[in-house]
Amino acid sequence: MNHIKHVAIIMDGNGRWGIKHKKSRNSGHKEGLKTVEKIIKVSIQNKIKYLSLYAFSTENWKRPKKEINFLFNLLENFLLNKISEFNKKNIKLKIIGKKRFSNKINTLLNNSEKKTFKNKRLQINLALNYGSKSELIHSFNKINRNKQKINEKNISKYLFTQNIPDPDLLIRTGNTHRLSNFLLWQLAYSEIFFEKKLWPDFNENDYNKILKKFKKIKRNYGNI
Ligand code: IPE
Ligand code: IPE
Ligand code: MG
């Protein structure tokens, strides 16, 4: 049976859910937060140590301003409401991605990380303004500036995910089969699960089923 330390999730399909049910993409983003809470709960039940959630990519800035503003307002309210609960539940929050937001959001993110820094039960890596290619370039530049060797250890050392084991599995909801610039280096040997359901429809049962399936997979890492 495979042990699960780290689950990464591309939470896709909010916009389509919103259009289908309430006629606005943003209503889907709001609904998607309920799934986030369910997935955190199940991750804790399964003793998972790291949960990486793709919330906003470096490419998502191409979206209409109104949608971007809505997403960041949602994030702001979520963090303001949840940080004390995270502390109660011993959850640590880490942002992966470049913190280039408004002062207000940057401060909130830094404070949220600081307040939960010592927590140990589950670490949530929230990917915000995250792009794997720019993360890798950043790492190569760091290695270059420090006149170090380009090797796996050094490349990993300068990624946002330094000291975090690579994801055991990646889940992408929303019936789309691509990585969209998420953790390209870290996912080299992860098991990938593409899920038809849109993110707001994804539930505890769906998640548990994937975890169960994962546990039975034979992982070869090139061996036989
Ligand atoms: C994912 O859902 C959430 C974000 C990218 C913020 P989408 O907003 O991409 O939803 P679809 O794929 O358009 O349905
Ligand atoms: C990936 O979803 C990013 C997040 C879930 C945050 P997108 O909906 O942005 O991906 P593409 O554009 O369809 O590849
Ligand atoms: Mg999408």
mmCIF file of C-alpha atoms and ligand atoms in Angstrom:
data_model
loop_
_atom_site.group_PDB
_atom_site.id
_atom_site.type_symbol
_atom_site.label_atom_id
_atom_site.label_comp_id
_atom_site.label_asym_id
_atom_site.label_seq_id
_atom_site.Cartn_x
_atom_site.Cartn_y
_atom_site.Cartn_z
ATOM 1 C CA MET A 1 0.000 0.000 0.000
ATOM 2 C CA ASN A 2 1.377 3.410 -0.952
ATOM 3 C CA HIS A 3 1.638 5.974 1.782
ATOM 4 C CA ILE A 4 0.280 9.438 0.888
ATOM 5 C CA LYS A 5 2.274 12.419 2.054
ATOM 6 C CA HIS A 6 1.470 15.055 -0.536
ATOM 7 C CA VAL A 7 -1.592 15.645 -2.724
ATOM 8 C CA ALA A 8 -1.633 18.364 -5.392
ATOM 9 C CA ILE A 9 -4.882 19.578 -6.916
ATOM 10 C CA ILE A 10 -5.733 21.700 -9.959
ATOM 11 C CA MET A 11 -9.144 22.975 -8.893
ATOM 12 C CA ASP A 12 -10.684 23.509 -12.306
ATOM 13 C CA GLY A 13 -14.241 23.989 -13.510
ATOM 14 C CA ASN A 14 -15.642 26.726 -11.268
ATOM 15 C CA GLY A 15 -16.555 29.040 -14.133
ATOM 16 C CA ARG A 16 -18.408 26.367 -16.070
ATOM 17 C CA TRP A 17 -20.252 25.285 -12.926
ATOM 18 C CA GLY A 18 -21.364 28.866 -12.311
ATOM 19 C CA ILE A 19 -22.641 29.341 -15.850
ATOM 20 C CA LYS A 20 -24.495 26.028 -15.713
ATOM 21 C CA HIS A 21 -26.208 26.635 -12.363
ATOM 22 C CA LYS A 22 -26.409 30.355 -11.603
ATOM 23 C CA LYS A 23 -25.484 32.009 -14.892
ATOM 24 C CA SER A 24 -22.326 33.670 -13.581
ATOM 25 C CA ARG A 25 -18.746 32.348 -13.504
ATOM 26 C CA ASN A 26 -18.123 34.056 -10.183
ATOM 27 C CA SER A 27 -20.890 32.120 -8.421
ATOM 28 C CA GLY A 28 -18.896 29.020 -9.358
ATOM 29 C CA HIS A 29 -15.782 30.402 -7.692
ATOM 30 C CA LYS A 30 -17.781 31.008 -4.522
ATOM 31 C CA GLU A 31 -19.230 27.492 -4.603
ATOM 32 C CA GLY A 32 -15.747 26.058 -5.186
ATOM 33 C CA LEU A 33 -14.655 27.245 -1.745
ATOM 34 C CA LYS A 34 -17.036 24.729 -0.172
ATOM 35 C CA THR A 35 -15.132 21.963 -1.952
ATOM 36 C CA VAL A 36 -11.853 23.370 -0.610
ATOM 37 C CA GLU A 37 -13.192 22.945 2.925
ATOM 38 C CA LYS A 38 -14.335 19.369 2.247
ATOM 39 C CA ILE A 39 -10.959 18.429 0.772
ATOM 40 C CA ILE A 40 -9.053 19.899 3.721
ATOM 41 C CA LYS A 41 -11.220 17.854 6.102
ATOM 42 C CA VAL A 42 -10.662 14.592 4.219
ATOM 43 C CA SER A 43 -6.932 15.293 3.879
ATOM 44 C CA ILE A 44 -6.672 15.558 7.655
ATOM 45 C CA GLN A 45 -8.714 12.386 8.126
ATOM 46 C CA ASN A 46 -6.272 10.595 5.827
ATOM 47 C CA LYS A 47 -3.263 11.980 7.694
ATOM 48 C CA ILE A 48 -1.951 13.694 4.563
ATOM 49 C CA LYS A 49 0.866 16.101 5.429
ATOM 50 C CA TYR A 50 0.883 18.424 2.396
ATOM 51 C CA LEU A 51 -1.972 19.658 0.217
ATOM 52 C CA SER A 52 -1.044 21.878 -2.745
ATOM 53 C CA LEU A 53 -3.972 23.796 -4.209
ATOM 54 C CA TYR A 54 -3.708 25.649 -7.508
ATOM 55 C CA ALA A 55 -5.819 28.754 -6.981
ATOM 56 C CA PHE A 56 -4.426 31.340 -9.427
ATOM 57 C CA SER A 57 -1.864 30.880 -12.186
ATOM 58 C CA THR A 58 0.525 33.409 -13.718
ATOM 59 C CA GLU A 59 -1.639 33.041 -16.837
ATOM 60 C CA ASN A 60 -4.912 33.785 -15.023
ATOM 61 C CA TRP A 61 -4.101 37.537 -15.168
ATOM 62 C CA LYS A 62 -5.435 37.351 -18.741
ATOM 63 C CA ARG A 63 -8.978 37.063 -17.347
ATOM 64 C CA PRO A 64 -11.387 40.007 -17.125
ATOM 65 C CA LYS A 65 -10.606 42.408 -14.297
ATOM 66 C CA LYS A 66 -13.994 41.853 -12.758
ATOM 67 C CA GLU A 67 -13.355 38.122 -12.352
ATOM 68 C CA ILE A 68 -9.831 38.689 -10.983
ATOM 69 C CA ASN A 69 -11.143 41.184 -8.426
ATOM 70 C CA PHE A 70 -13.862 38.771 -7.392
ATOM 71 C CA LEU A 71 -11.329 35.982 -6.899
ATOM 72 C CA PHE A 72 -9.069 38.097 -4.713
ATOM 73 C CA ASN A 73 -11.992 39.376 -2.648
ATOM 74 C CA LEU A 74 -13.019 35.785 -2.109
ATOM 75 C CA LEU A 75 -9.484 34.881 -1.071
ATOM 76 C CA GLU A 76 -9.345 37.821 1.323
ATOM 77 C CA ASN A 77 -12.600 36.872 3.032
ATOM 78 C CA PHE A 78 -11.633 33.223 3.143
ATOM 79 C CA LEU A 79 -8.344 33.924 4.895
ATOM 80 C CA LEU A 80 -9.822 36.487 7.281
ATOM 81 C CA ASN A 81 -12.472 33.962 8.299
ATOM 82 C CA LYS A 82 -10.395 30.807 8.351
ATOM 83 C CA ILE A 83 -7.025 31.566 9.874
ATOM 84 C CA SER A 84 -8.164 31.102 13.478
ATOM 85 C CA GLU A 85 -9.794 27.809 12.463
ATOM 86 C CA PHE A 86 -6.568 26.767 10.732
ATOM 87 C CA ASN A 87 -4.773 27.419 13.998
ATOM 88 C CA LYS A 88 -7.287 25.407 15.975
ATOM 89 C CA LYS A 89 -6.888 22.528 13.542
ATOM 90 C CA ASN A 90 -3.093 22.818 13.509
ATOM 91 C CA ILE A 91 -2.968 23.702 9.784
ATOM 92 C CA LYS A 92 -0.037 25.620 8.333
ATOM 93 C CA LEU A 93 -0.529 27.881 5.324
ATOM 94 C CA LYS A 94 2.232 28.472 2.820
ATOM 95 C CA ILE A 95 1.898 30.556 -0.319
ATOM 96 C CA ILE A 96 3.686 29.275 -3.406
ATOM 97 C CA GLY A 97 4.006 31.773 -6.229
ATOM 98 C CA LYS A 98 5.207 35.341 -6.482
ATOM 99 C CA LYS A 99 3.491 37.602 -3.961
ATOM 100 C CA ARG A 100 2.914 40.513 -6.308
ATOM 101 C CA PHE A 101 -0.523 41.660 -5.251
ATOM 102 C CA SER A 102 -1.958 44.799 -3.660
ATOM 103 C CA ASN A 103 -0.342 45.831 -0.367
ATOM 104 C CA LYS A 104 -3.469 44.758 1.431
ATOM 105 C CA ILE A 105 -3.393 41.234 -0.006
ATOM 106 C CA ASN A 106 0.377 40.872 0.409
ATOM 107 C CA THR A 107 0.101 41.837 4.074
ATOM 108 C CA LEU A 108 -2.793 39.466 4.640
ATOM 109 C CA LEU A 109 -0.887 36.594 3.021
ATOM 110 C CA ASN A 110 2.263 37.295 5.037
ATOM 111 C CA ASN A 111 0.294 37.551 8.275
ATOM 112 C CA SER A 112 -1.617 34.363 7.547
ATOM 113 C CA GLU A 113 1.628 32.499 6.934
ATOM 114 C CA LYS A 114 3.196 33.934 10.068
ATOM 115 C CA LYS A 115 0.223 33.095 12.268
ATOM 116 C CA THR A 116 0.148 29.459 11.175
ATOM 117 C CA PHE A 117 3.873 28.929 10.759
ATOM 118 C CA LYS A 118 4.327 26.557 13.694
ATOM 119 C CA ASN A 119 1.385 24.308 12.852
ATOM 120 C CA LYS A 120 2.211 20.726 12.072
ATOM 121 C CA ARG A 121 -0.782 18.577 11.215
ATOM 122 C CA LEU A 122 -1.350 19.604 7.578
ATOM 123 C CA GLN A 123 0.505 22.111 5.412
ATOM 124 C CA ILE A 124 -1.570 23.779 2.719
ATOM 125 C CA ASN A 125 0.503 25.141 -0.152
ATOM 126 C CA LEU A 126 -1.747 27.688 -1.791
ATOM 127 C CA ALA A 127 -0.534 28.409 -5.323
ATOM 128 C CA LEU A 128 -1.203 32.064 -6.107
ATOM 129 C CA ASN A 129 0.301 33.870 -9.071
ATOM 130 C CA TYR A 130 2.091 30.564 -9.505
ATOM 131 C CA GLY A 131 3.768 29.442 -12.730
ATOM 132 C CA SER A 132 6.093 26.480 -12.860
ATOM 133 C CA LYS A 133 8.223 27.808 -15.717
ATOM 134 C CA SER A 134 8.975 31.081 -13.955
ATOM 135 C CA GLU A 135 9.663 29.147 -10.730
ATOM 136 C CA LEU A 136 12.254 27.033 -12.565
ATOM 137 C CA ILE A 137 13.879 30.060 -14.203
ATOM 138 C CA HIS A 138 14.115 31.685 -10.790
ATOM 139 C CA SER A 139 15.829 28.582 -9.443
ATOM 140 C CA PHE A 140 18.342 28.375 -12.319
ATOM 141 C CA ASN A 141 19.180 32.063 -11.894
ATOM 142 C CA LYS A 142 19.760 31.582 -8.161
ATOM 143 C CA ILE A 143 22.094 28.650 -8.832
ATOM 144 C CA ASN A 144 23.943 30.705 -11.409
ATOM 145 C CA ARG A 145 24.327 33.720 -9.126
ATOM 146 C CA ASN A 146 25.617 31.530 -6.293
ATOM 147 C CA LYS A 147 28.025 29.830 -8.709
ATOM 148 C CA GLN A 148 26.630 26.430 -7.767
ATOM 149 C CA LYS A 149 26.266 23.249 -9.781
ATOM 150 C CA ILE A 150 23.137 22.588 -11.772
ATOM 151 C CA ASN A 151 21.885 19.345 -10.269
ATOM 152 C CA GLU A 152 18.577 17.990 -8.996
ATOM 153 C CA LYS A 153 19.290 18.854 -5.391
ATOM 154 C CA ASN A 154 20.143 22.491 -6.143
ATOM 155 C CA ILE A 155 17.266 23.003 -8.562
ATOM 156 C CA SER A 156 14.780 21.717 -5.953
ATOM 157 C CA LYS A 157 16.400 23.837 -3.246
ATOM 158 C CA TYR A 158 15.430 27.121 -4.918
ATOM 159 C CA LEU A 159 11.842 26.223 -5.798
ATOM 160 C CA PHE A 160 8.919 27.496 -3.718
ATOM 161 C CA THR A 161 8.474 23.879 -2.644
ATOM 162 C CA GLN A 162 11.925 23.570 -1.053
ATOM 163 C CA ASN A 163 11.888 20.976 1.747
ATOM 164 C CA ILE A 164 8.491 19.670 0.659
ATOM 165 C CA PRO A 165 8.399 16.136 -0.757
ATOM 166 C CA ASP A 166 7.143 15.883 -4.358
ATOM 167 C CA PRO A 167 3.398 15.247 -4.731
ATOM 168 C CA ASP A 168 2.449 11.566 -4.650
ATOM 169 C CA LEU A 169 -0.585 12.324 -6.705
ATOM 170 C CA LEU A 170 -2.112 15.106 -8.749
ATOM 171 C CA ILE A 171 -5.840 15.511 -9.216
ATOM 172 C CA ARG A 172 -7.304 17.796 -11.871
ATOM 173 C CA THR A 173 -11.056 18.271 -11.881
ATOM 174 C CA GLY A 174 -13.065 19.828 -14.702
ATOM 175 C CA ASN A 175 -12.522 17.212 -17.423
ATOM 176 C CA THR A 176 -9.435 18.892 -18.878
ATOM 177 C CA HIS A 177 -6.269 16.867 -19.389
ATOM 178 C CA ARG A 178 -3.361 19.263 -19.001
ATOM 179 C CA LEU A 179 -1.006 20.601 -16.343
ATOM 180 C CA SER A 180 -1.457 24.337 -17.062
ATOM 181 C CA ASN A 181 2.032 25.219 -15.792
ATOM 182 C CA PHE A 182 1.598 23.597 -12.356
ATOM 183 C CA LEU A 183 4.573 21.987 -10.554
ATOM 184 C CA LEU A 184 6.185 20.669 -13.757
ATOM 185 C CA TRP A 185 9.404 19.639 -12.000
ATOM 186 C CA GLN A 186 7.766 18.318 -8.851
ATOM 187 C CA LEU A 187 5.205 16.154 -10.689
ATOM 188 C CA ALA A 188 7.825 14.118 -12.572
ATOM 189 C CA TYR A 189 6.780 10.855 -10.869
ATOM 190 C CA SER A 190 3.346 11.697 -9.490
ATOM 191 C CA GLU A 191 0.303 9.593 -10.284
ATOM 192 C CA ILE A 192 -2.176 11.709 -12.226
ATOM 193 C CA PHE A 193 -5.953 11.535 -11.846
ATOM 194 C CA PHE A 194 -8.142 13.477 -14.259
ATOM 195 C CA GLU A 195 -11.636 13.887 -12.893
ATOM 196 C CA LYS A 196 -14.650 14.667 -15.052
ATOM 197 C CA LYS A 197 -16.572 16.531 -12.364
ATOM 198 C CA LEU A 198 -16.293 20.317 -12.090
ATOM 199 C CA TRP A 199 -14.554 21.481 -8.900
ATOM 200 C CA PRO A 200 -17.728 22.598 -7.049
ATOM 201 C CA ASP A 201 -19.265 19.140 -7.675
ATOM 202 C CA PHE A 202 -16.195 17.232 -6.471
ATOM 203 C CA ASN A 203 -16.880 15.815 -3.003
ATOM 204 C CA GLU A 204 -15.466 13.831 -0.090
ATOM 205 C CA ASN A 205 -16.480 10.552 -1.656
ATOM 206 C CA ASP A 206 -14.785 11.331 -5.003
ATOM 207 C CA TYR A 207 -11.621 12.330 -3.189
ATOM 208 C CA ASN A 208 -11.602 9.253 -0.965
ATOM 209 C CA LYS A 209 -12.099 7.021 -4.003
ATOM 210 C CA ILE A 210 -9.027 8.514 -5.703
ATOM 211 C CA LEU A 211 -6.940 8.146 -2.536
ATOM 212 C CA LYS A 212 -7.996 4.504 -2.279
ATOM 213 C CA LYS A 213 -7.107 3.855 -5.914
ATOM 214 C CA PHE A 214 -3.739 5.562 -5.493
ATOM 215 C CA LYS A 215 -2.808 3.362 -2.555
ATOM 216 C CA LYS A 216 -2.967 0.267 -4.765
ATOM 217 C CA ILE A 217 -0.862 1.545 -7.671
ATOM 218 C CA LYS A 218 2.508 -0.070 -8.284
ATOM 219 C CA ARG A 219 5.011 2.781 -8.536
ATOM 220 C CA ASN A 220 8.034 1.757 -10.564
ATOM 221 C CA TYR A 221 10.226 4.873 -10.808
ATOM 222 C CA GLY A 222 11.829 3.300 -13.853
ATOM 223 C CA ASN A 223 12.367 -0.021 -12.171
ATOM 224 C CA ILE A 224 10.267 -3.127 -12.874
HETATM 225 C C1 IPE B 1 -10.559 27.222 -11.825
HETATM 226 O O1 IPE B 1 -11.790 27.305 -12.429
HETATM 227 C C2 IPE B 1 -10.328 28.335 -10.846
HETATM 228 C C3 IPE B 1 -9.385 29.347 -11.331
HETATM 229 C C4 IPE B 1 -8.624 29.280 -12.369
HETATM 230 C C5 IPE B 1 -9.288 30.530 -10.501
HETATM 231 P P1 IPE B 1 -11.976 28.081 -13.788
HETATM 232 O O2 IPE B 1 -12.324 29.492 -13.460
HETATM 233 O O3 IPE B 1 -10.831 27.885 -14.688
HETATM 234 O O4 IPE B 1 -13.264 27.353 -14.362
HETATM 235 P P2 IPE B 1 -13.516 26.936 -15.856
HETATM 236 O O5 IPE B 1 -12.400 26.005 -16.241
HETATM 237 O O6 IPE B 1 -13.516 28.193 -16.655
HETATM 238 O O7 IPE B 1 -14.840 26.261 -15.814
HETATM 239 C C1 IPE B 2 -5.556 26.160 -14.060
HETATM 240 O O1 IPE B 2 -6.840 26.326 -14.543
HETATM 241 C C2 IPE B 2 -5.279 27.156 -12.985
HETATM 242 C C3 IPE B 2 -6.045 26.992 -11.760
HETATM 243 C C4 IPE B 2 -6.875 26.032 -11.469
HETATM 244 C C5 IPE B 2 -5.808 27.996 -10.800
HETATM 245 P P1 IPE B 2 -7.111 27.185 -15.855
HETATM 246 O O2 IPE B 2 -8.566 27.074 -16.115
HETATM 247 O O3 IPE B 2 -6.568 28.541 -15.694
HETATM 248 O O4 IPE B 2 -6.282 26.410 -16.940
HETATM 249 P P2 IPE B 2 -6.359 26.516 -18.529
HETATM 250 O O5 IPE B 2 -6.218 27.948 -18.896
HETATM 251 O O6 IPE B 2 -7.706 25.987 -18.918
HETATM 252 O O7 IPE B 2 -5.270 25.644 -19.009
HETATM 253 MG MG MG B 3 -10.412 26.456 -16.117
#
